[in-house]
Amino acid sequence: HKDDEVEEGWEVIAPMDAALSQKDHRIVGAVRVFISIQLIKRVASSLSNIILIVGAIGGLSLFLLLMTALRRTIENDRRLHEVETRNIDLSEQLHEAERNLMNLEKFSVLGQLTGTFAHEIGTPLNAITGHLTLLKEDVISDKPNLDSRFSILEGQVSKIAGIVKNFLQTTAQPPSELQLIDANQLIEKSLTILGPRLELLQVKVQRHLDRGLGPIRIAPLELEQVLINIINNAIDAIRMKPGQVGGILELSTGLNRRDDAEWLEIRVRDNGMGIPEKDLKKVLRPFYTTKTPAEGTGLGLSICADLLAKVDGNLSVASVENEWTLFTISIPFVHTKESDS
Ligand SMILES: Nc1ncnc2c1ncn2[C@@H]1O[C@H](COP(=O)(O)OP(=O)(O)O)[C@@H](O)[C@H]1O
Ligand SMILES: [Mg+2]
């Protein structure tokens, strides 16, 4: 030890002895080892500091990592929840739209059926009324006592006529107003209406619209009904095609010269389940359907064909089973000042 410093520790002094011969040993020196407790403490404390710092850094990174992972999980969960909510929302909208469409079909056909029925009854009723009046004139002059009988008959017949007339007035669909409209715009509108359904069933829409088309004169609500019916069928066909998720819906418009006249053609093509050749002729008939009662009425296309016939247009269909289906709407195109300008 130096006098001024008192260091605690262990001191080991080992003598070094040299054997000169077998018997003669002599101490030649000594090895002194001093183990300082202070030094040990200093080393230990700096070691523990390093361990502490490393541990702290490690702990902090682990914490940050966990936080990030947790944040991500929470965010993903939130997004999933959002998507699910949106999905439910879309499904509800879709069901609502489908219900409306189905009701529209049913009512439209009911209107047509009852209208036809009332109309058919009206014609013989008119004949009966006429003949009754003539008969009365012939008979009454000879047998005036039959007058009251004739009054009863006339009263009853006119009652039936009143019912029929009333019926015709309530079921007759209001004459739809013809307007000059842009077919492309109407297509866009129908696509917007069916947007949720297209999105939900992952149907991609491809447009090949002739932007230079002039306006056509047609009842817009009716053409819209036709378009929605046909597009909805296309979406159904994509949905029902086995082993396929989603599909492609192609919409195109253009003018076509045929039979010495100009036609506006709207083509709706899908890559859904297609129609077997033997059924192609049946699809436009009323009540022909391959869907369950909850899914279809079999009336959509027959109504479409009727609506188009009203404007001298027509509907045609082509298909390859399991490959594609193409519906072509043709409407006579009449040049107007607007369409030429
Ligand atoms: N794009 C299409 N692809 C395949 N089949 C179709 C398509 N459009 C219509 N069909 C067939 O025509 C049938 C009649 O269609 P529709 O008159 O609209 O009645 P609904 O849709 O109520 O069955 C459908 O059930 C279906 O079998
Ligand atoms: Mg249909």
Tab-separated table of C-alpha atoms and ligand atoms in Angstrom:
chain	number	residue	atom	x	y	z
A	1	HIS	CA	0.000	0.000	0.000
A	2	LYS	CA	1.004	3.552	-0.605
A	3	ASP	CA	0.555	5.465	2.596
A	4	ASP	CA	-1.855	8.009	1.242
A	5	GLU	CA	-4.225	5.589	-0.291
A	6	VAL	CA	-6.004	2.971	1.615
A	7	GLU	CA	-7.419	0.476	-0.760
A	8	GLU	CA	-9.499	-2.396	0.385
A	9	GLY	CA	-8.847	-5.686	-1.206
A	10	TRP	CA	-7.161	-8.997	-0.991
A	11	GLU	CA	-3.494	-9.344	-1.279
A	12	VAL	CA	-1.904	-12.633	-2.114
A	13	ILE	CA	1.844	-12.949	-1.914
A	14	ALA	CA	3.255	-16.134	-3.309
A	15	PRO	CA	6.926	-16.905	-2.739
A	16	MET	CA	8.919	-18.015	-5.780
A	17	ASP	CA	11.293	-20.655	-4.824
A	18	ALA	CA	13.967	-22.022	-7.009
A	19	ALA	CA	15.216	-25.536	-6.562
A	20	LEU	CA	18.933	-25.458	-7.052
A	21	SER	CA	19.299	-29.114	-6.281
A	22	GLN	CA	17.264	-31.851	-4.692
A	23	LYS	CA	17.862	-30.522	-1.226
A	24	ASP	CA	18.830	-26.967	-1.702
A	25	HIS	CA	15.816	-24.643	-2.043
A	26	ARG	CA	16.127	-20.897	-2.085
A	27	ILE	CA	13.543	-18.144	-2.131
A	28	VAL	CA	14.364	-15.999	-5.125
A	29	GLY	CA	11.399	-13.642	-5.132
A	30	ALA	CA	7.690	-13.227	-4.592
A	31	VAL	CA	4.595	-12.600	-6.710
A	32	ARG	CA	2.196	-10.156	-5.267
A	33	VAL	CA	-1.372	-10.097	-6.467
A	34	PHE	CA	-3.725	-7.444	-5.250
A	35	ILE	CA	-7.439	-7.807	-5.927
A	36	SER	CA	-9.021	-4.434	-5.344
A	37	ILE	CA	-12.592	-4.469	-4.103
A	38	GLN	CA	-13.078	-0.934	-5.484
A	39	LEU	CA	-12.021	-2.051	-8.920
A	40	ILE	CA	-14.359	-5.035	-8.756
A	41	LYS	CA	-17.137	-2.730	-7.662
A	42	ARG	CA	-16.366	-0.264	-10.490
A	43	VAL	CA	-16.327	-3.018	-13.127
A	44	ALA	CA	-19.480	-4.547	-11.719
A	45	SER	CA	-21.296	-1.203	-11.611
A	46	SER	CA	-20.328	-0.239	-15.188
A	47	LEU	CA	-21.327	-3.743	-16.319
A	48	SER	CA	-24.679	-3.443	-14.612
A	49	ASN	CA	-25.097	0.030	-16.157
A	50	ILE	CA	-24.512	-1.419	-19.623
A	51	ILE	CA	-26.929	-4.271	-18.918
A	52	LEU	CA	-29.448	-1.754	-17.670
A	53	ILE	CA	-29.105	0.447	-20.758
A	54	VAL	CA	-29.244	-2.536	-23.146
A	55	GLY	CA	-32.226	-3.887	-21.245
A	56	ALA	CA	-33.972	-0.528	-21.357
A	57	ILE	CA	-33.396	-0.131	-25.092
A	58	GLY	CA	-34.574	-3.677	-25.702
A	59	GLY	CA	-37.613	-3.201	-23.541
A	60	LEU	CA	-38.491	0.075	-25.245
A	61	SER	CA	-38.209	-1.395	-28.755
A	62	LEU	CA	-40.303	-4.361	-27.728
A	63	PHE	CA	-42.892	-1.998	-26.317
A	64	LEU	CA	-42.926	0.095	-29.502
A	65	LEU	CA	-43.176	-3.029	-31.635
A	66	LEU	CA	-46.074	-4.333	-29.582
A	67	MET	CA	-47.814	-0.961	-29.735
A	68	THR	CA	-47.480	-0.824	-33.529
A	69	ALA	CA	-48.782	-4.351	-33.878
A	70	LEU	CA	-51.654	-3.577	-31.546
A	71	ARG	CA	-52.480	-0.365	-33.407
A	72	ARG	CA	-52.477	-2.239	-36.683
A	73	THR	CA	-54.733	-4.954	-35.329
A	74	ILE	CA	-57.155	-2.380	-33.976
A	75	GLU	CA	-57.108	-0.460	-37.272
A	76	ASN	CA	-57.683	-3.656	-39.270
A	77	ASP	CA	-60.497	-4.588	-36.970
A	78	ARG	CA	-62.081	-1.198	-37.415
A	79	ARG	CA	-61.773	-1.434	-41.217
A	80	LEU	CA	-63.237	-4.926	-41.205
A	81	HIS	CA	-66.116	-3.671	-39.144
A	82	GLU	CA	-66.608	-0.764	-41.542
A	83	VAL	CA	-66.603	-3.065	-44.569
A	84	GLU	CA	-69.017	-5.432	-42.848
A	85	THR	CA	-71.401	-2.616	-41.971
A	86	ARG	CA	-71.202	-1.316	-45.540
A	87	ASN	CA	-71.817	-4.813	-46.825
A	88	ILE	CA	-74.932	-5.216	-44.723
A	89	ASP	CA	-76.054	-1.796	-45.915
A	90	LEU	CA	-75.505	-2.745	-49.549
A	91	SER	CA	-77.292	-6.074	-49.094
A	92	GLU	CA	-80.281	-4.292	-47.652
A	93	GLN	CA	-80.347	-1.811	-50.511
A	94	LEU	CA	-80.058	-4.699	-52.909
A	95	HIS	CA	-82.942	-6.608	-51.394
A	96	GLU	CA	-85.058	-3.485	-51.389
A	97	ALA	CA	-84.291	-2.903	-55.090
A	98	GLU	CA	-85.064	-6.528	-55.909
A	99	ARG	CA	-88.360	-6.425	-54.015
A	100	ASN	CA	-89.338	-3.228	-55.826
A	101	LEU	CA	-88.468	-4.722	-59.154
A	102	MET	CA	-90.478	-7.857	-58.444
A	103	ASN	CA	-93.485	-5.807	-57.340
A	104	LEU	CA	-93.180	-3.680	-60.424
A	105	GLU	CA	-93.267	-6.800	-62.573
A	106	LYS	CA	-96.234	-8.272	-60.730
A	107	PHE	CA	-98.237	-5.056	-60.796
A	108	SER	CA	-97.466	-4.363	-64.366
A	109	VAL	CA	-98.682	-7.817	-65.373
A	110	LEU	CA	-101.685	-7.621	-63.076
A	111	GLY	CA	-102.564	-4.315	-64.694
A	112	GLN	CA	-102.192	-5.819	-68.126
A	113	LEU	CA	-104.248	-8.911	-67.270
A	114	THR	CA	-107.104	-7.083	-65.566
A	115	GLY	CA	-107.048	-4.410	-68.236
A	116	THR	CA	-107.358	-6.995	-70.971
A	117	PHE	CA	-110.057	-8.816	-68.992
A	118	ALA	CA	-112.141	-5.684	-68.487
A	119	HIS	CA	-111.671	-4.698	-72.096
A	120	GLU	CA	-112.771	-8.122	-73.310
A	121	ILE	CA	-115.914	-8.006	-71.147
A	122	GLY	CA	-116.690	-4.478	-72.271
A	123	THR	CA	-117.153	-5.413	-75.930
A	124	PRO	CA	-119.950	-8.051	-75.535
A	125	LEU	CA	-121.518	-5.862	-72.869
A	126	ASN	CA	-121.898	-3.045	-75.368
A	127	ALA	CA	-123.547	-5.469	-77.792
A	128	ILE	CA	-125.975	-6.673	-75.097
A	129	THR	CA	-126.945	-3.095	-74.204
A	130	GLY	CA	-127.593	-2.264	-77.854
A	131	HIS	CA	-129.694	-5.352	-78.528
A	132	LEU	CA	-131.632	-4.881	-75.293
A	133	THR	CA	-132.681	-1.381	-76.377
A	134	LEU	CA	-133.853	-2.684	-79.793
A	135	LEU	CA	-135.627	-5.663	-78.227
A	136	LYS	CA	-137.417	-3.390	-75.802
A	137	GLU	CA	-138.697	-1.174	-78.631
A	138	ASP	CA	-140.004	-4.243	-80.523
A	139	VAL	CA	-141.682	-5.911	-77.560
A	140	ILE	CA	-143.054	-3.066	-75.431
A	141	SER	CA	-145.558	-1.847	-78.094
A	142	ASP	CA	-147.302	-5.296	-77.994
A	143	LYS	CA	-146.860	-6.110	-74.304
A	144	PRO	CA	-146.559	-2.923	-72.175
A	145	ASN	CA	-146.555	-5.004	-68.937
A	146	LEU	CA	-143.009	-6.219	-69.754
A	147	ASP	CA	-141.654	-2.693	-69.326
A	148	SER	CA	-140.649	-3.202	-65.688
A	149	ARG	CA	-138.750	-6.389	-66.568
A	150	PHE	CA	-136.788	-4.524	-69.214
A	151	SER	CA	-136.002	-1.777	-66.711
A	152	ILE	CA	-134.521	-4.360	-64.336
A	153	LEU	CA	-132.419	-5.890	-67.139
A	154	GLU	CA	-131.201	-2.484	-68.291
A	155	GLY	CA	-130.392	-1.462	-64.729
A	156	GLN	CA	-128.301	-4.594	-64.120
A	157	VAL	CA	-126.458	-4.385	-67.436
A	158	SER	CA	-125.589	-0.753	-66.878
A	159	LYS	CA	-124.356	-1.661	-63.402
A	160	ILE	CA	-121.940	-4.193	-64.913
A	161	ALA	CA	-120.890	-1.655	-67.535
A	162	GLY	CA	-120.182	0.870	-64.776
A	163	ILE	CA	-118.015	-1.599	-62.872
A	164	VAL	CA	-116.046	-2.492	-65.973
A	165	LYS	CA	-115.562	1.150	-66.929
A	166	ASN	CA	-114.403	2.004	-63.426
A	167	PHE	CA	-112.041	-0.949	-63.507
A	168	LEU	CA	-110.548	0.080	-66.815
A	169	GLN	CA	-109.969	3.572	-65.515
A	170	THR	CA	-108.165	2.427	-62.392
A	171	THR	CA	-106.011	-0.277	-63.976
A	172	ALA	CA	-105.142	1.522	-67.197
A	173	GLN	CA	-101.571	2.649	-66.966
A	174	PRO	CA	-101.221	6.358	-67.559
A	175	PRO	CA	-100.008	6.974	-71.084
A	176	SER	CA	-96.290	7.422	-70.695
A	177	GLU	CA	-94.988	10.609	-72.166
A	178	LEU	CA	-92.575	10.414	-75.021
A	179	GLN	CA	-89.502	12.533	-74.529
A	180	LEU	CA	-86.295	13.201	-76.358
A	181	ILE	CA	-83.677	11.414	-74.353
A	182	ASP	CA	-80.050	10.376	-74.573
A	183	ALA	CA	-79.883	6.569	-74.456
A	184	ASN	CA	-76.328	6.666	-73.059
A	185	GLN	CA	-77.466	8.771	-70.140
A	186	LEU	CA	-80.302	6.371	-69.431
A	187	ILE	CA	-77.812	3.493	-69.415
A	188	GLU	CA	-75.655	5.347	-66.899
A	189	LYS	CA	-78.718	5.981	-64.749
A	190	SER	CA	-79.719	2.310	-64.792
A	191	LEU	CA	-76.153	1.331	-63.870
A	192	THR	CA	-76.250	3.749	-60.953
A	193	ILE	CA	-79.519	2.263	-59.738
A	194	LEU	CA	-78.023	-1.231	-59.924
A	195	GLY	CA	-74.649	-0.046	-58.535
A	196	PRO	CA	-74.918	-1.806	-55.162
A	197	ARG	CA	-75.831	-5.100	-56.800
A	198	LEU	CA	-73.006	-4.872	-59.349
A	199	GLU	CA	-70.531	-4.062	-56.593
A	200	LEU	CA	-71.726	-6.788	-54.269
A	201	LEU	CA	-71.495	-9.491	-56.933
A	202	GLN	CA	-68.171	-8.158	-58.247
A	203	VAL	CA	-69.440	-7.492	-61.741
A	204	LYS	CA	-67.111	-5.364	-63.864
A	205	VAL	CA	-68.852	-3.027	-66.298
A	206	GLN	CA	-67.357	-2.297	-69.703
A	207	ARG	CA	-68.895	0.466	-71.812
A	208	HIS	CA	-68.658	0.849	-75.558
A	209	LEU	CA	-71.043	3.757	-75.921
A	210	ASP	CA	-71.373	5.742	-79.111
A	211	ARG	CA	-71.063	9.230	-77.655
A	212	GLY	CA	-72.187	10.870	-80.877
A	213	LEU	CA	-75.693	9.389	-80.725
A	214	GLY	CA	-78.446	11.906	-81.037
A	215	PRO	CA	-81.487	11.788	-78.746
A	216	ILE	CA	-84.287	9.297	-79.340
A	217	ARG	CA	-87.992	9.862	-78.808
A	218	ILE	CA	-89.168	7.376	-76.208
A	219	ALA	CA	-90.817	7.108	-72.794
A	220	PRO	CA	-87.767	7.241	-70.527
A	221	LEU	CA	-89.325	5.354	-67.629
A	222	GLU	CA	-90.223	2.460	-69.872
A	223	LEU	CA	-86.802	2.198	-71.473
A	224	GLU	CA	-85.293	2.392	-68.005
A	225	GLN	CA	-87.504	-0.488	-66.878
A	226	VAL	CA	-86.384	-2.522	-69.895
A	227	LEU	CA	-82.710	-1.802	-69.224
A	228	ILE	CA	-82.940	-2.592	-65.524
A	229	ASN	CA	-84.734	-5.879	-66.231
A	230	ILE	CA	-82.152	-7.005	-68.761
A	231	ILE	CA	-79.133	-5.897	-66.730
A	232	ASN	CA	-80.583	-7.559	-63.638
A	233	ASN	CA	-80.971	-10.806	-65.575
A	234	ALA	CA	-77.347	-10.502	-66.695
A	235	ILE	CA	-76.213	-10.050	-63.091
A	236	ASP	CA	-78.335	-13.074	-62.092
A	237	ALA	CA	-76.701	-15.132	-64.845
A	238	ILE	CA	-73.235	-14.165	-63.572
A	239	ARG	CA	-74.255	-14.944	-59.995
A	240	MET	CA	-75.676	-18.337	-61.002
A	241	LYS	CA	-72.748	-19.482	-63.144
A	242	PRO	CA	-71.158	-22.377	-61.291
A	243	GLY	CA	-67.499	-22.003	-60.336
A	244	GLN	CA	-67.275	-18.320	-61.161
A	245	VAL	CA	-67.057	-15.368	-58.822
A	246	GLY	CA	-67.855	-12.025	-60.413
A	247	GLY	CA	-68.055	-11.430	-64.120
A	248	ILE	CA	-68.140	-8.954	-66.952
A	249	LEU	CA	-71.089	-6.910	-68.145
A	250	GLU	CA	-70.647	-5.166	-71.480
A	251	LEU	CA	-72.923	-2.376	-72.597
A	252	SER	CA	-72.758	-0.898	-76.059
A	253	THR	CA	-74.811	1.509	-78.118
A	254	GLY	CA	-74.763	2.402	-81.781
A	255	LEU	CA	-76.786	3.129	-84.874
A	256	ASN	CA	-77.441	0.328	-87.324
A	257	ARG	CA	-79.019	0.462	-90.792
A	258	ARG	CA	-81.284	-2.518	-91.403
A	259	ASP	CA	-84.428	-3.172	-93.508
A	260	ASP	CA	-84.099	0.287	-95.052
A	261	ALA	CA	-84.409	1.944	-91.679
A	262	GLU	CA	-82.100	3.231	-89.001
A	263	TRP	CA	-82.133	1.586	-85.595
A	264	LEU	CA	-80.681	2.531	-82.294
A	265	GLU	CA	-79.217	-0.622	-80.800
A	266	ILE	CA	-78.453	-1.137	-77.145
A	267	ARG	CA	-76.558	-4.357	-76.511
A	268	VAL	CA	-76.214	-5.969	-73.087
A	269	ARG	CA	-73.730	-8.823	-72.942
A	270	ASP	CA	-72.695	-10.890	-69.932
A	271	ASN	CA	-70.322	-13.794	-69.363
A	272	GLY	CA	-72.730	-15.620	-67.077
A	273	MET	CA	-74.224	-19.075	-67.300
A	274	GLY	CA	-75.730	-18.572	-70.768
A	275	ILE	CA	-78.894	-20.137	-72.166
A	276	PRO	CA	-79.135	-23.629	-73.738
A	277	GLU	CA	-80.017	-23.364	-77.421
A	278	LYS	CA	-83.301	-25.231	-76.976
A	279	ASP	CA	-84.485	-22.601	-74.446
A	280	LEU	CA	-83.569	-19.510	-76.452
A	281	LYS	CA	-87.058	-19.268	-77.955
A	282	LYS	CA	-88.732	-19.576	-74.553
A	283	VAL	CA	-87.037	-16.811	-72.595
A	284	LEU	CA	-89.244	-14.003	-73.898
A	285	ARG	CA	-92.463	-15.858	-73.019
A	286	PRO	CA	-94.415	-14.788	-69.954
A	287	PHE	CA	-93.915	-17.009	-66.890
A	288	TYR	CA	-90.860	-18.778	-68.324
A	289	THR	CA	-88.257	-18.771	-65.573
A	290	THR	CA	-85.373	-20.928	-64.362
A	291	LYS	CA	-85.328	-19.153	-61.001
A	292	THR	CA	-87.030	-19.973	-57.703
A	293	PRO	CA	-90.316	-18.171	-56.967
A	294	ALA	CA	-88.438	-15.900	-54.569
A	295	GLU	CA	-85.919	-14.971	-57.239
A	296	GLY	CA	-87.966	-14.503	-60.373
A	297	THR	CA	-91.418	-14.298	-61.866
A	298	GLY	CA	-90.599	-15.114	-65.460
A	299	LEU	CA	-92.321	-11.898	-66.488
A	300	GLY	CA	-89.414	-9.479	-66.875
A	301	LEU	CA	-88.473	-10.194	-70.463
A	302	SER	CA	-92.042	-10.534	-71.730
A	303	ILE	CA	-92.818	-7.094	-70.287
A	304	CYS	CA	-89.663	-5.746	-71.930
A	305	ALA	CA	-90.721	-7.153	-75.281
A	306	ASP	CA	-94.215	-5.628	-74.884
A	307	LEU	CA	-92.851	-2.220	-73.929
A	308	LEU	CA	-90.504	-2.241	-76.922
A	309	ALA	CA	-93.262	-3.369	-79.272
A	310	LYS	CA	-95.196	-0.229	-78.282
A	311	VAL	CA	-92.504	1.898	-79.939
A	312	ASP	CA	-92.105	-0.514	-82.867
A	313	GLY	CA	-88.866	-1.721	-81.399
A	314	ASN	CA	-87.850	-5.252	-80.581
A	315	LEU	CA	-85.752	-7.429	-78.348
A	316	SER	CA	-83.534	-10.267	-79.535
A	317	VAL	CA	-81.344	-12.743	-77.722
A	318	ALA	CA	-78.287	-14.833	-78.594
A	319	SER	CA	-76.282	-17.048	-76.294
A	320	VAL	CA	-73.773	-19.855	-75.914
A	321	GLU	CA	-74.432	-21.949	-72.839
A	322	ASN	CA	-71.829	-21.467	-70.087
A	323	GLU	CA	-70.129	-18.747	-72.133
A	324	TRP	CA	-72.130	-15.599	-72.793
A	325	THR	CA	-75.549	-14.080	-73.453
A	326	LEU	CA	-76.327	-11.047	-75.571
A	327	PHE	CA	-79.597	-9.131	-75.483
A	328	THR	CA	-80.086	-6.544	-78.228
A	329	ILE	CA	-82.681	-3.810	-77.854
A	330	SER	CA	-83.572	-2.185	-81.181
A	331	ILE	CA	-85.545	1.040	-81.399
A	332	PRO	CA	-86.364	2.813	-84.662
A	333	PHE	CA	-84.183	5.880	-84.861
A	334	VAL	CA	-85.907	8.947	-86.220
A	335	HIS	CA	-83.713	11.910	-86.998
A	336	THR	CA	-84.762	14.973	-85.076
A	337	LYS	CA	-83.445	18.503	-85.279
A	338	GLU	CA	-81.625	17.813	-82.027
A	339	SER	CA	-80.072	14.558	-83.189
A	340	ASP	CA	-78.802	16.098	-86.410
A	341	SER	CA	-77.348	19.189	-84.868
B	1	LIG	N1	-78.581	-12.837	-69.294
B	1	LIG	C1	-79.125	-14.059	-69.144
B	1	LIG	N2	-78.346	-15.162	-69.088
B	1	LIG	C2	-78.900	-16.382	-68.936
B	1	LIG	N3	-80.218	-16.615	-68.836
B	1	LIG	C3	-81.055	-15.567	-68.909
B	1	LIG	C4	-80.563	-14.233	-69.059
B	1	LIG	N4	-81.619	-13.409	-69.094
B	1	LIG	C5	-82.715	-14.176	-68.958
B	1	LIG	N5	-82.392	-15.467	-68.841
B	1	LIG	C6	-83.317	-16.615	-68.700
B	1	LIG	O1	-84.602	-16.173	-69.043
B	1	LIG	C7	-85.520	-16.425	-67.989
B	1	LIG	C8	-86.634	-15.412	-68.011
B	1	LIG	O2	-86.170	-14.129	-67.664
B	1	LIG	P1	-87.221	-13.073	-67.119
B	1	LIG	O3	-88.351	-12.992	-68.083
B	1	LIG	O4	-86.515	-11.803	-66.820
B	1	LIG	O5	-87.768	-13.724	-65.805
B	1	LIG	P2	-87.026	-13.984	-64.412
B	1	LIG	O6	-85.790	-13.143	-64.413
B	1	LIG	O7	-88.012	-13.527	-63.401
B	1	LIG	O8	-86.772	-15.445	-64.358
B	1	LIG	C9	-84.652	-16.441	-66.752
B	1	LIG	O9	-85.232	-17.186	-65.713
B	1	LIG	C10	-83.386	-17.085	-67.269
B	1	LIG	O10	-83.510	-18.481	-67.316
B	2	MG	MG	-85.766	-11.061	-64.860
